[in-house]
CSV table of C-alpha atoms in Angstrom, one decimal:
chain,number,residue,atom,x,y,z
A,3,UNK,CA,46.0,-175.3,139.1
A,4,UNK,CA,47.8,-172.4,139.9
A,5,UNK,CA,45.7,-169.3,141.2
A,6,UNK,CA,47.2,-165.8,140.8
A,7,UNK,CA,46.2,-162.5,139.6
A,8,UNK,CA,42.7,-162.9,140.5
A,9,UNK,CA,39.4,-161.1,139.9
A,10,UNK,CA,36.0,-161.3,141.1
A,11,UNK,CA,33.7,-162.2,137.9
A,12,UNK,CA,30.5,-162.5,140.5
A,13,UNK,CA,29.2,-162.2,144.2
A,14,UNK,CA,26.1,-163.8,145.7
A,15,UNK,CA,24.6,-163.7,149.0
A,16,UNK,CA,25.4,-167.5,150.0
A,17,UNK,CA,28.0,-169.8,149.7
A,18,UNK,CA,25.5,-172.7,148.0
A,19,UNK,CA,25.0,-170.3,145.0
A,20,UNK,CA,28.7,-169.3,144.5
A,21,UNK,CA,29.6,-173.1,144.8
A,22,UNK,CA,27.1,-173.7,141.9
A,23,UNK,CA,28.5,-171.1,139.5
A,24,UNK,CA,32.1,-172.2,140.7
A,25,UNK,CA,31.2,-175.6,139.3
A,26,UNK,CA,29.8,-174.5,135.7
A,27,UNK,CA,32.9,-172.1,135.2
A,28,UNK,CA,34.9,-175.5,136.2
A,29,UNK,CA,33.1,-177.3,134.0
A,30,UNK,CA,33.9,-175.2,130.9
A,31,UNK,CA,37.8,-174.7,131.6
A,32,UNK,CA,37.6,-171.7,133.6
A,33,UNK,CA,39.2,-172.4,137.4
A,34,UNK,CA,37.7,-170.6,140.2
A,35,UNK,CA,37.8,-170.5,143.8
A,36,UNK,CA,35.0,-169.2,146.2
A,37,UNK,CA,35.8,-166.9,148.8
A,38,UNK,CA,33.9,-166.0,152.0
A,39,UNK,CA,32.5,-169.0,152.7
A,40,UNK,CA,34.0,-170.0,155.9
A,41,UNK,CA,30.8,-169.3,158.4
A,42,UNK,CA,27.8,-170.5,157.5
A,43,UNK,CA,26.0,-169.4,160.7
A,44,UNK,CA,27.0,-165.5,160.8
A,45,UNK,CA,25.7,-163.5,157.4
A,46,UNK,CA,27.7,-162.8,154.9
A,47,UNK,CA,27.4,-159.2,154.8
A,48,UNK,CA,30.2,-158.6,151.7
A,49,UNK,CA,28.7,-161.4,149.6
A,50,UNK,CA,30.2,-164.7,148.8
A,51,UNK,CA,32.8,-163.8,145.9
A,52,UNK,CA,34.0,-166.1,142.7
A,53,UNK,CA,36.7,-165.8,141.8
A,54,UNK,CA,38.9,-166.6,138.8
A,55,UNK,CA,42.7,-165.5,137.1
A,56,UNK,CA,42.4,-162.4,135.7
A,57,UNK,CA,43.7,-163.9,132.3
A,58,UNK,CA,40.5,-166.0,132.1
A,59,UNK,CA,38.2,-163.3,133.6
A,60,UNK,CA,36.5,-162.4,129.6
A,61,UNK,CA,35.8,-166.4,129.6
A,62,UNK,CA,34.3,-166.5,132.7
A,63,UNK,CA,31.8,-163.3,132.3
A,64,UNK,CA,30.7,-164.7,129.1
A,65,UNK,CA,29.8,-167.7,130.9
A,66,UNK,CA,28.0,-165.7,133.2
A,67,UNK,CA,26.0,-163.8,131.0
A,68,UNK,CA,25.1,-166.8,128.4
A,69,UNK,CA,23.8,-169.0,131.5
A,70,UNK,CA,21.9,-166.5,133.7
């Protein structure tokens, strides 16, 4: 999987949620990567982003918006 050109489609405020959403966008075809989940004792102040290639970005926010 290669992982270029990428976009944020989501942020949430730890790593456990973005790890779930990485996993349904996985799940249906779309490759993603979490980002800002290296410390899980200090807040994440910027939010915990997903992130996907911008080329299946449309994919991925429809995903988004049909699962909640």
């Amino acid at each position: 999987m290669i992982m270029d050109d990428l976009v944020t489609v989501a942020t949430y405020s730890s790593p456990e949620e973005a790890y779930i959403v990485k996993g349904m966008l996985e799940s249906n075809g779309v490759p993603a990567i979490v980002v800002n989940d290296d410390n899980l004792y200090v807040p994440v102040f910027n939010g915990v982003r997903v992130q996907v290639n911008a080329s299946d970005a449309s994919k991925a926010e429809a995903l988004l918006s049909q699962n909640g």
